[in-house]
Amino acid sequence: MSDEIQTAVCSRAGCRAAARWRIEWRNPRIHAEDRRKTWVACDEHRDYLRDFLRTRDFPVEVTPLAQVGEPA
Ligand SMILES: [Zn+2]
C-alpha cells in the first residue's frame, strides 16, 4: 500500500512531477463517515488541489509525503 504512494506522481491532470504531499479528502454526500480518498500532489499543485476540494466543501487534510531514502 505505501509503496504505491511513495512512487506516486502528482494527481493533477497532466502533471508528472513527483508527489510530495498527500491530500486526504471525503465527499460527505457519497462517502461514509470513515471513508477517505487520497490524492498526492507535487509542491506546485498542492494548494491547487486542496482549494479545488475546499471550494466543494469537502473535508480536506494535507500531510507531507514521506520519501524513501530521505532523512526524516
Ligand atoms: Zn503537480
PDB file of N, CA and C in Angstrom, residues 1-38:
ATOM      1  N   MET A   1       0.842  -1.199   0.000  1.00  0.00           N
ATOM      2  CA  MET A   1       0.000   0.000   0.000  1.00  0.00           C
ATOM      3  C   MET A   1       0.876   1.248   0.000  1.00  0.00           C
ATOM      4  N   SER A   2       1.837   1.308   0.907  1.00  0.00           N
ATOM      5  CA  SER A   2       2.669   2.504   0.987  1.00  0.00           C
ATOM      6  C   SER A   2       3.615   2.605  -0.212  1.00  0.00           C
ATOM      7  N   ASP A   3       4.013   1.483  -0.790  1.00  0.00           N
ATOM      8  CA  ASP A   3       4.885   1.519  -1.965  1.00  0.00           C
ATOM      9  C   ASP A   3       4.249   2.316  -3.090  1.00  0.00           C
ATOM     10  N   GLU A   4       2.967   2.148  -3.221  1.00  0.00           N
ATOM     11  CA  GLU A   4       2.246   2.824  -4.287  1.00  0.00           C
ATOM     12  C   GLU A   4       2.323   4.343  -4.115  1.00  0.00           C
ATOM     13  N   ILE A   5       2.175   4.790  -2.881  1.00  0.00           N
ATOM     14  CA  ILE A   5       2.199   6.216  -2.589  1.00  0.00           C
ATOM     15  C   ILE A   5       3.606   6.789  -2.774  1.00  0.00           C
ATOM     16  N   GLN A   6       4.616   6.062  -2.320  1.00  0.00           N
ATOM     17  CA  GLN A   6       5.969   6.594  -2.313  1.00  0.00           C
ATOM     18  C   GLN A   6       6.524   6.812  -3.717  1.00  0.00           C
ATOM     19  N   THR A   7       5.984   6.097  -4.699  1.00  0.00           N
ATOM     20  CA  THR A   7       6.458   6.272  -6.059  1.00  0.00           C
ATOM     21  C   THR A   7       5.464   7.070  -6.894  1.00  0.00           C
ATOM     22  N   ALA A   8       4.481   7.648  -6.241  1.00  0.00           N
ATOM     23  CA  ALA A   8       3.392   8.299  -6.953  1.00  0.00           C
ATOM     24  C   ALA A   8       3.834   9.598  -7.614  1.00  0.00           C
ATOM     25  N   VAL A   9       3.164   9.927  -8.691  1.00  0.00           N
ATOM     26  CA  VAL A   9       3.310  11.244  -9.284  1.00  0.00           C
ATOM     27  C   VAL A   9       2.063  12.046  -8.954  1.00  0.00           C
ATOM     28  N   CYS A  10       2.193  13.337  -9.084  1.00  0.00           N
ATOM     29  CA  CYS A  10       1.139  14.290  -8.771  1.00  0.00           C
ATOM     30  C   CYS A  10      -0.201  13.885  -9.397  1.00  0.00           C
ATOM     31  N   SER A  11      -1.291  14.060  -8.638  1.00  0.00           N
ATOM     32  CA  SER A  11      -2.628  13.691  -9.114  1.00  0.00           C
ATOM     33  C   SER A  11      -3.223  14.709 -10.087  1.00  0.00           C
ATOM     34  N   ARG A  12      -2.609  15.865 -10.172  1.00  0.00           N
ATOM     35  CA  ARG A  12      -3.086  16.885 -11.102  1.00  0.00           C
ATOM     36  C   ARG A  12      -2.965  16.370 -12.532  1.00  0.00           C
ATOM     37  N   ALA A  13      -4.039  16.491 -13.294  1.00  0.00           N
ATOM     38  CA  ALA A  13      -4.043  16.000 -14.666  1.00  0.00           C
ATOM     39  C   ALA A  13      -2.915  16.631 -15.468  1.00  0.00           C
ATOM     40  N   GLY A  14      -2.131  15.804 -16.132  1.00  0.00           N
ATOM     41  CA  GLY A  14      -1.073  16.307 -16.992  1.00  0.00           C
ATOM     42  C   GLY A  14       0.234  16.577 -16.280  1.00  0.00           C
ATOM     43  N   CYS A  15       0.256  16.503 -14.952  1.00  0.00           N
ATOM     44  CA  CYS A  15       1.480  16.768 -14.206  1.00  0.00           C
ATOM     45  C   CYS A  15       2.187  15.448 -13.911  1.00  0.00           C
ATOM     46  N   ARG A  16       3.474  15.418 -14.205  1.00  0.00           N
ATOM     47  CA  ARG A  16       4.241  14.192 -13.990  1.00  0.00           C
ATOM     48  C   ARG A  16       5.314  14.365 -12.924  1.00  0.00           C
ATOM     49  N   ALA A  17       5.194  15.429 -12.152  1.00  0.00           N
ATOM     50  CA  ALA A  17       6.165  15.679 -11.085  1.00  0.00           C
ATOM     51  C   ALA A  17       5.974  14.685  -9.947  1.00  0.00           C
ATOM     52  N   ALA A  18       7.046  14.407  -9.236  1.00  0.00           N
ATOM     53  CA  ALA A  18       6.968  13.507  -8.086  1.00  0.00           C
ATOM     54  C   ALA A  18       6.114  14.137  -6.992  1.00  0.00           C
ATOM     55  N   ALA A  19       5.264  13.315  -6.417  1.00  0.00           N
ATOM     56  CA  ALA A  19       4.374  13.814  -5.371  1.00  0.00           C
ATOM     57  C   ALA A  19       5.147  14.048  -4.079  1.00  0.00           C
ATOM     58  N   ARG A  20       4.846  15.147  -3.429  1.00  0.00           N
ATOM     59  CA  ARG A  20       5.488  15.498  -2.155  1.00  0.00           C
ATOM     60  C   ARG A  20       4.463  15.601  -1.033  1.00  0.00           C
ATOM     61  N   TRP A  21       3.189  15.593  -1.392  1.00  0.00           N
ATOM     62  CA  TRP A  21       2.132  15.820  -0.404  1.00  0.00           C
ATOM     63  C   TRP A  21       1.009  14.822  -0.592  1.00  0.00           C
ATOM     64  N   ARG A  22       0.427  14.441   0.511  1.00  0.00           N
ATOM     65  CA  ARG A  22      -0.737  13.561   0.488  1.00  0.00           C
ATOM     66  C   ARG A  22      -1.960  14.400   0.836  1.00  0.00           C
ATOM     67  N   ILE A  23      -2.982  14.291   0.025  1.00  0.00           N
ATOM     68  CA  ILE A  23      -4.211  15.037   0.244  1.00  0.00           C
ATOM     69  C   ILE A  23      -5.333  14.026   0.476  1.00  0.00           C
ATOM     70  N   GLU A  24      -5.821  13.993   1.706  1.00  0.00           N
ATOM     71  CA  GLU A  24      -6.910  13.071   2.041  1.00  0.00           C
ATOM     72  C   GLU A  24      -8.197  13.864   2.134  1.00  0.00           C
ATOM     73  N   TRP A  25      -9.217  13.342   1.489  1.00  0.00           N
ATOM     74  CA  TRP A  25     -10.465  14.077   1.431  1.00  0.00           C
ATOM     75  C   TRP A  25     -11.640  13.123   1.384  1.00  0.00           C
ATOM     76  N   ARG A  26     -12.815  13.695   1.489  1.00  0.00           N
ATOM     77  CA  ARG A  26     -14.029  12.893   1.532  1.00  0.00           C
ATOM     78  C   ARG A  26     -15.174  13.728   0.977  1.00  0.00           C
ATOM     79  N   ASN A  27     -16.014  13.096   0.208  1.00  0.00           N
ATOM     80  CA  ASN A  27     -17.238  13.755  -0.248  1.00  0.00           C
ATOM     81  C   ASN A  27     -18.372  13.321   0.663  1.00  0.00           C
ATOM     82  N   PRO A  28     -18.826  14.212   1.536  1.00  0.00           N
ATOM     83  CA  PRO A  28     -19.844  13.835   2.536  1.00  0.00           C
ATOM     84  C   PRO A  28     -21.140  13.343   1.901  1.00  0.00           C
ATOM     85  N   ARG A  29     -21.383  13.715   0.663  1.00  0.00           N
ATOM     86  CA  ARG A  29     -22.642  13.317   0.021  1.00  0.00           C
ATOM     87  C   ARG A  29     -22.633  11.862  -0.404  1.00  0.00           C
ATOM     88  N   ILE A  30     -21.464  11.317  -0.737  1.00  0.00           N
ATOM     89  CA  ILE A  30     -21.433   9.947  -1.254  1.00  0.00           C
ATOM     90  C   ILE A  30     -20.547   9.008  -0.452  1.00  0.00           C
ATOM     91  N   HIS A  31     -19.696   9.574   0.419  1.00  0.00           N
ATOM     92  CA  HIS A  31     -18.761   8.738   1.171  1.00  0.00           C
ATOM     93  C   HIS A  31     -19.224   8.586   2.620  1.00  0.00           C
ATOM     94  N   ALA A  32     -19.034   7.395   3.147  1.00  0.00           N
ATOM     95  CA  ALA A  32     -19.344   7.151   4.552  1.00  0.00           C
ATOM     96  C   ALA A  32     -18.412   7.968   5.438  1.00  0.00           C
ATOM     97  N   GLU A  33     -18.785   8.103   6.703  1.00  0.00           N
ATOM     98  CA  GLU A  33     -18.043   8.953   7.637  1.00  0.00           C
ATOM     99  C   GLU A  33     -16.574   8.573   7.752  1.00  0.00           C
ATOM    100  N   ASP A  34     -16.262   7.300   7.661  1.00  0.00           N
ATOM    101  CA  ASP A  34     -14.880   6.843   7.853  1.00  0.00           C
ATOM    102  C   ASP A  34     -14.141   6.618   6.534  1.00  0.00           C
ATOM    103  N   ARG A  35     -14.762   6.985   5.436  1.00  0.00           N
ATOM    104  CA  ARG A  35     -14.162   6.786   4.119  1.00  0.00           C
ATOM    105  C   ARG A  35     -13.212   7.936   3.805  1.00  0.00           C
ATOM    106  N   ARG A  36     -12.063   7.603   3.207  1.00  0.00           N
ATOM    107  CA  ARG A  36     -11.125   8.644   2.786  1.00  0.00           C
ATOM    108  C   ARG A  36     -10.636   8.349   1.380  1.00  0.00           C
ATOM    109  N   LYS A  37     -10.587   9.386   0.570  1.00  0.00           N
ATOM    110  CA  LYS A  37      -9.938   9.299  -0.724  1.00  0.00           C
ATOM    111  C   LYS A  37      -8.568   9.953  -0.589  1.00  0.00           C
ATOM    112  N   THR A  38      -7.590   9.444  -1.306  1.00  0.00           N
ATOM    113  CA  THR A  38      -6.249  10.008  -1.216  1.00  0.00           C
ATOM    114  C   THR A  38      -5.766  10.448  -2.589  1.00  0.00           C
TER     115      THR A  38
END
